[in-house]
Amino acid sequence: MAFGNILGQILQQGMGGSSPTRSRLDQTTNNLSTSGGGGLDAIFGQVQNALGRTGGSGGMLDMAKQYAGQKQVGNLSNAQVGGIGAVAGALLGGGLGGAAKGGALAVLGTLAMTALNNSRQQQAQRAPEPAVGDVQTAPPAIEFDESMFDEVTSPAAEKLALRAMIAAAKVDGKIDRDELQAIMGKIGSDEVTEEEKQFVMNEINTPSTIDDLVRDVRSEAQAAEVYAATLLAIKIDTQEEVDYVSNLAEALKLDHDTVAELHKLTGVEKGAS
């Protein structure tokens, strides 16, 4: 089963009502483009390669660049319209069509891996110089091996991200079930199955816990992606939501620096919308 097209549609339209997802995605793209660090292009390229291995790209980047050349892409400058900026802009504008699946995972995967990489670099910079004969114990910069990028672009990853967004939207009990069903109704029948739609409705209507979600997370990279999807899904303007994201970060075993980077890149202050 593939849930990426549903995920892409939700990123494009939000969870209904006053969902902040569209504006968060726009802000995230700007932040990645300006504060993603020197490794952003390499990370985005690795994500693209991973999507190619899983068949999730489907000419997405070419479609995105063509769309970006014709439309205004959010608040991005012309210099920023390329790569991740083009993909996010085309996703927001509906310019990816059936390639929305690849667009969603490209954005979330790039966001997760950039946060992990930035946090490792910060930790290494803070570490004191080892004395002569001591072993350097600072966390190394993250290695760009294929397996990590496969983890954030896999079918399991897209399902986890979708579940994370739905679970977050249920926290304050304001999820708009009718709106979400309408969103799924806009996806072509050749892009999503009835079984997949039913899965989403079951996720909405069935009580779930953080432990239920975290149980299926297999790596630090997937953990960062789940947290990123959560931040894109909801306003954090109630104590319930503040507690939820805090407890989620703890359950995912994400370190403080990675959590802080994800908040910074998405433009979401802790405890604020």
Coordinates of C-alpha atoms in Angstrom, one line a residue:
M1 CA 0.0 0.0 0.0
A2 CA 1.2 3.5 -0.7
F3 CA -0.1 6.5 1.3
G4 CA 2.1 9.2 -0.2
N5 CA -0.5 10.7 -2.4
I6 CA -2.8 11.2 0.6
L7 CA 0.1 12.7 2.5
G8 CA 0.9 15.0 -0.3
Q9 CA -2.7 16.2 -0.5
I10 CA -2.8 16.9 3.2
L11 CA 0.4 18.8 3.0
Q12 CA -1.1 20.8 0.2
Q13 CA -4.4 21.6 1.8
G14 CA -3.9 21.0 5.5
M15 CA -6.1 19.0 7.8
G16 CA -9.1 21.4 7.3
G17 CA -10.4 24.3 9.3
S18 CA -7.7 26.5 10.7
S19 CA -4.9 24.0 10.0
P20 CA -1.5 25.7 9.8
T21 CA 0.0 23.1 7.4
R22 CA 0.2 25.2 4.2
S23 CA 1.7 28.2 5.9
R24 CA 4.1 26.0 7.9
L25 CA 5.3 24.2 4.7
D26 CA 5.9 27.6 3.1
Q27 CA 7.8 28.8 6.1
T28 CA 9.8 25.5 6.3
T29 CA 10.8 25.8 2.6
N30 CA 12.1 29.4 3.2
N31 CA 14.0 28.3 6.3
L32 CA 15.5 25.3 4.6
S33 CA 16.6 27.5 1.7
T34 CA 18.2 30.2 4.0
S35 CA 19.2 28.2 7.1
G36 CA 19.6 24.7 6.0
G37 CA 23.3 24.8 6.1
G38 CA 25.9 24.0 3.5
G39 CA 24.8 20.4 3.2
L40 CA 21.3 21.1 2.0
D41 CA 21.9 20.4 -1.7
A42 CA 23.7 17.2 -0.9
I43 CA 20.9 16.1 1.4
F44 CA 18.2 16.9 -1.1
G45 CA 20.1 15.1 -3.8
Q46 CA 20.4 12.0 -1.6
V47 CA 16.6 12.1 -0.9
Q48 CA 16.0 12.3 -4.6
N49 CA 18.2 9.3 -5.2
A50 CA 16.4 7.4 -2.5
L51 CA 13.0 8.2 -4.1
G52 CA 14.3 7.0 -7.4
R53 CA 15.3 3.7 -5.9
T54 CA 11.8 3.2 -4.5
G55 CA 10.0 4.5 -7.6
G56 CA 8.6 7.5 -5.7
S57 CA 10.0 10.3 -7.8
G58 CA 8.1 9.9 -11.1
G59 CA 9.6 12.9 -12.8
M60 CA 8.7 15.0 -9.8
L61 CA 11.7 17.4 -9.9
D62 CA 11.3 18.2 -13.6
M63 CA 7.6 18.8 -13.0
A64 CA 8.3 21.0 -10.0
K65 CA 10.9 23.1 -11.8
Q66 CA 8.6 23.6 -14.8
Y67 CA 5.8 24.7 -12.4
A68 CA 8.1 27.0 -10.5
G69 CA 9.1 28.7 -13.7
Q70 CA 5.5 29.5 -14.5
K71 CA 4.0 30.3 -11.0
Q72 CA 4.9 32.3 -8.0
V73 CA 6.2 29.8 -5.4
G74 CA 5.1 31.0 -2.0
N75 CA 7.3 33.7 -0.6
L76 CA 10.5 32.3 -2.2
S77 CA 12.8 34.6 -4.1
N78 CA 13.9 33.7 -7.6
A79 CA 17.2 32.5 -6.2
Q80 CA 15.5 30.1 -3.9
V81 CA 13.2 28.6 -6.6
G82 CA 15.1 25.4 -7.3
G83 CA 15.5 22.0 -5.7
I84 CA 13.6 21.7 -2.5
G85 CA 12.0 25.2 -3.1
A86 CA 10.6 24.1 -6.4
V87 CA 9.2 20.9 -5.1
A88 CA 7.5 22.4 -2.1
G89 CA 6.1 25.3 -4.1
A90 CA 4.7 22.9 -6.8
L91 CA 3.3 20.7 -4.0
L92 CA 1.5 23.7 -2.4
G93 CA 0.3 24.9 -5.8
G94 CA -1.0 21.5 -6.9
G95 CA 1.6 21.4 -9.7
L96 CA 2.8 17.8 -9.0
G97 CA -0.4 16.0 -9.8
G98 CA 0.2 12.2 -9.3
A99 CA 3.8 13.0 -8.2
A100 CA 2.6 14.5 -5.0
K101 CA 3.7 11.4 -3.2
G102 CA 7.3 12.0 -4.1
G103 CA 7.0 15.7 -3.2
A104 CA 5.7 15.0 0.3
L105 CA 8.5 12.6 1.1
A106 CA 11.1 14.9 -0.5
V107 CA 10.1 17.7 1.8
L108 CA 9.7 15.7 4.9
G109 CA 12.9 13.6 4.3
T110 CA 15.0 16.7 3.5
L111 CA 13.7 18.4 6.6
A112 CA 14.4 15.5 8.9
M113 CA 17.9 14.8 7.5
T114 CA 18.8 18.5 7.6
A115 CA 17.8 18.8 11.2
L116 CA 19.8 15.7 12.1
N117 CA 22.9 16.9 10.3
N118 CA 22.7 20.5 11.7
S119 CA 22.3 19.2 15.2
R120 CA 25.3 16.9 14.9
Q121 CA 27.5 19.7 13.6
Q122 CA 26.4 21.9 16.5
Q123 CA 27.3 19.2 19.0
A124 CA 30.7 18.7 17.4
Q125 CA 31.4 22.4 17.5
R126 CA 30.5 22.7 21.2
A127 CA 32.7 19.7 22.2
P128 CA 35.9 20.7 24.0
E129 CA 39.2 19.9 22.3
P130 CA 40.4 16.5 23.6
A131 CA 43.5 16.4 25.7
V132 CA 46.5 14.6 24.3
G133 CA 45.8 10.9 24.4
D134 CA 42.1 11.4 25.0
V135 CA 39.5 9.9 22.7
Q136 CA 37.2 12.4 20.9
T137 CA 33.7 11.6 22.0
A138 CA 31.7 14.4 20.3
P139 CA 28.9 13.1 18.0
P140 CA 30.2 12.9 14.4
A141 CA 28.5 14.7 11.6
I142 CA 25.8 12.4 10.2
E143 CA 27.1 10.2 7.4
F144 CA 25.1 10.4 4.2
D145 CA 24.8 6.6 3.6
E146 CA 22.0 5.3 1.4
S147 CA 20.2 3.4 4.2
M148 CA 19.3 6.5 6.2
F149 CA 17.7 8.2 3.1
D150 CA 15.9 5.0 2.3
E151 CA 14.4 5.0 5.8
V152 CA 12.8 8.5 5.3
T153 CA 11.5 7.8 1.8
S154 CA 10.2 4.2 2.2
P155 CA 6.5 3.2 2.1
A156 CA 6.8 2.7 5.9
A157 CA 8.0 6.2 6.3
E158 CA 5.1 7.8 4.3
K159 CA 2.6 5.8 6.4
L160 CA 4.3 6.8 9.6
A161 CA 4.2 10.5 8.6
L162 CA 0.6 10.3 7.7
R163 CA -0.3 8.6 11.0
A164 CA 1.7 11.3 12.8
M165 CA -0.2 14.1 11.2
I166 CA -3.6 12.5 12.0
A167 CA -2.6 11.7 15.6
A168 CA -1.5 15.2 16.2
A169 CA -4.6 16.7 14.7
K170 CA -6.7 14.5 17.1
V171 CA -5.0 15.9 20.2
D172 CA -7.4 18.8 20.8
G173 CA -10.4 16.9 19.4
K174 CA -10.8 19.5 16.5
I175 CA -10.0 17.3 13.6
D176 CA -12.4 18.0 10.7
R177 CA -13.4 14.5 9.6
D178 CA -15.7 15.7 6.8
E179 CA -13.0 18.1 5.5
L180 CA -10.4 15.4 5.5
Q181 CA -12.7 13.0 3.7
A182 CA -13.3 15.7 1.1
I183 CA -9.6 16.1 0.7
M184 CA -9.2 12.4 0.0
G185 CA -12.1 12.6 -2.4
K186 CA -10.1 15.0 -4.6
I187 CA -7.3 12.4 -5.1
G188 CA -7.8 10.4 -8.3
S189 CA -8.9 6.8 -8.0
D190 CA -5.8 5.7 -9.8
E191 CA -3.6 7.4 -7.1
V192 CA -5.2 6.0 -3.9
T193 CA -7.3 2.9 -3.2
E194 CA -10.5 2.6 -1.2
E195 CA -8.5 0.4 1.2
E196 CA -6.1 3.3 1.8
K197 CA -8.9 5.8 2.3
Q198 CA -10.5 3.5 4.8
F199 CA -7.2 3.1 6.6
V200 CA -7.1 6.9 7.1
M201 CA -10.7 7.1 8.3
N202 CA -9.9 4.3 10.8
E203 CA -6.9 6.2 12.0
I204 CA -9.1 9.2 12.6
N205 CA -11.8 7.3 14.4
T206 CA -9.8 4.9 16.5
P207 CA -8.2 6.1 19.7
S208 CA -4.4 6.0 19.6
T209 CA -1.4 6.8 21.8
I210 CA 2.1 8.1 21.3
D211 CA 3.3 4.6 22.1
D212 CA 1.2 3.2 19.2
L213 CA 2.9 5.5 16.8
V214 CA 6.5 5.3 18.2
R215 CA 6.3 1.5 18.2
D216 CA 6.7 1.4 14.4
V217 CA 9.6 3.9 14.2
R218 CA 12.7 2.1 13.2
S219 CA 15.5 4.7 13.3
E220 CA 16.5 8.2 14.4
A221 CA 15.9 9.4 10.8
Q222 CA 12.3 8.2 10.9
A223 CA 11.9 9.6 14.4
A224 CA 12.9 13.1 13.1
E225 CA 10.5 12.8 10.2
V226 CA 7.6 11.8 12.4
Y227 CA 8.3 14.8 14.6
A228 CA 8.6 17.1 11.6
A229 CA 5.3 15.9 10.2
T230 CA 3.7 16.5 13.6
L231 CA 4.9 20.1 13.7
L232 CA 3.5 20.7 10.3
A233 CA 0.1 19.3 11.2
I234 CA -1.1 21.4 14.2
K235 CA -1.0 24.7 16.0
I236 CA 0.7 24.3 19.3
D237 CA -1.5 26.8 21.2
T238 CA -3.1 24.6 23.9
Q239 CA -1.5 22.9 26.9
E240 CA -2.6 19.6 25.5
E241 CA -0.7 20.2 22.3
V242 CA 2.4 21.5 24.1
D243 CA 2.4 18.3 26.3
Y244 CA 1.8 16.1 23.3
V245 CA 4.8 17.3 21.2
S246 CA 7.0 17.3 24.3
N247 CA 6.0 13.7 25.2
L248 CA 6.4 12.7 21.5
A249 CA 10.0 14.0 21.3
E250 CA 10.8 12.1 24.5
A251 CA 9.2 8.9 23.3
L252 CA 11.0 9.2 20.0
K253 CA 14.3 9.6 21.9
L254 CA 15.2 12.7 19.9
D255 CA 18.0 14.8 21.5
H256 CA 17.4 18.4 22.4
D257 CA 19.5 19.8 19.5
T258 CA 17.5 17.8 16.9
V259 CA 14.2 18.9 18.4
A260 CA 15.4 22.5 18.5
E261 CA 16.5 22.3 14.8
L262 CA 13.1 20.9 13.7
H263 CA 11.3 23.7 15.5
K264 CA 13.7 26.3 14.0
L265 CA 13.3 24.9 10.4
T266 CA 9.5 24.7 10.6
G267 CA 9.2 28.1 12.3
V268 CA 7.3 26.6 15.2
E269 CA 8.1 27.9 18.7
K270 CA 7.7 25.5 21.5
G271 CA 4.4 26.1 23.2
A272 CA 3.3 28.6 20.6
S273 CA 1.5 28.6 17.3

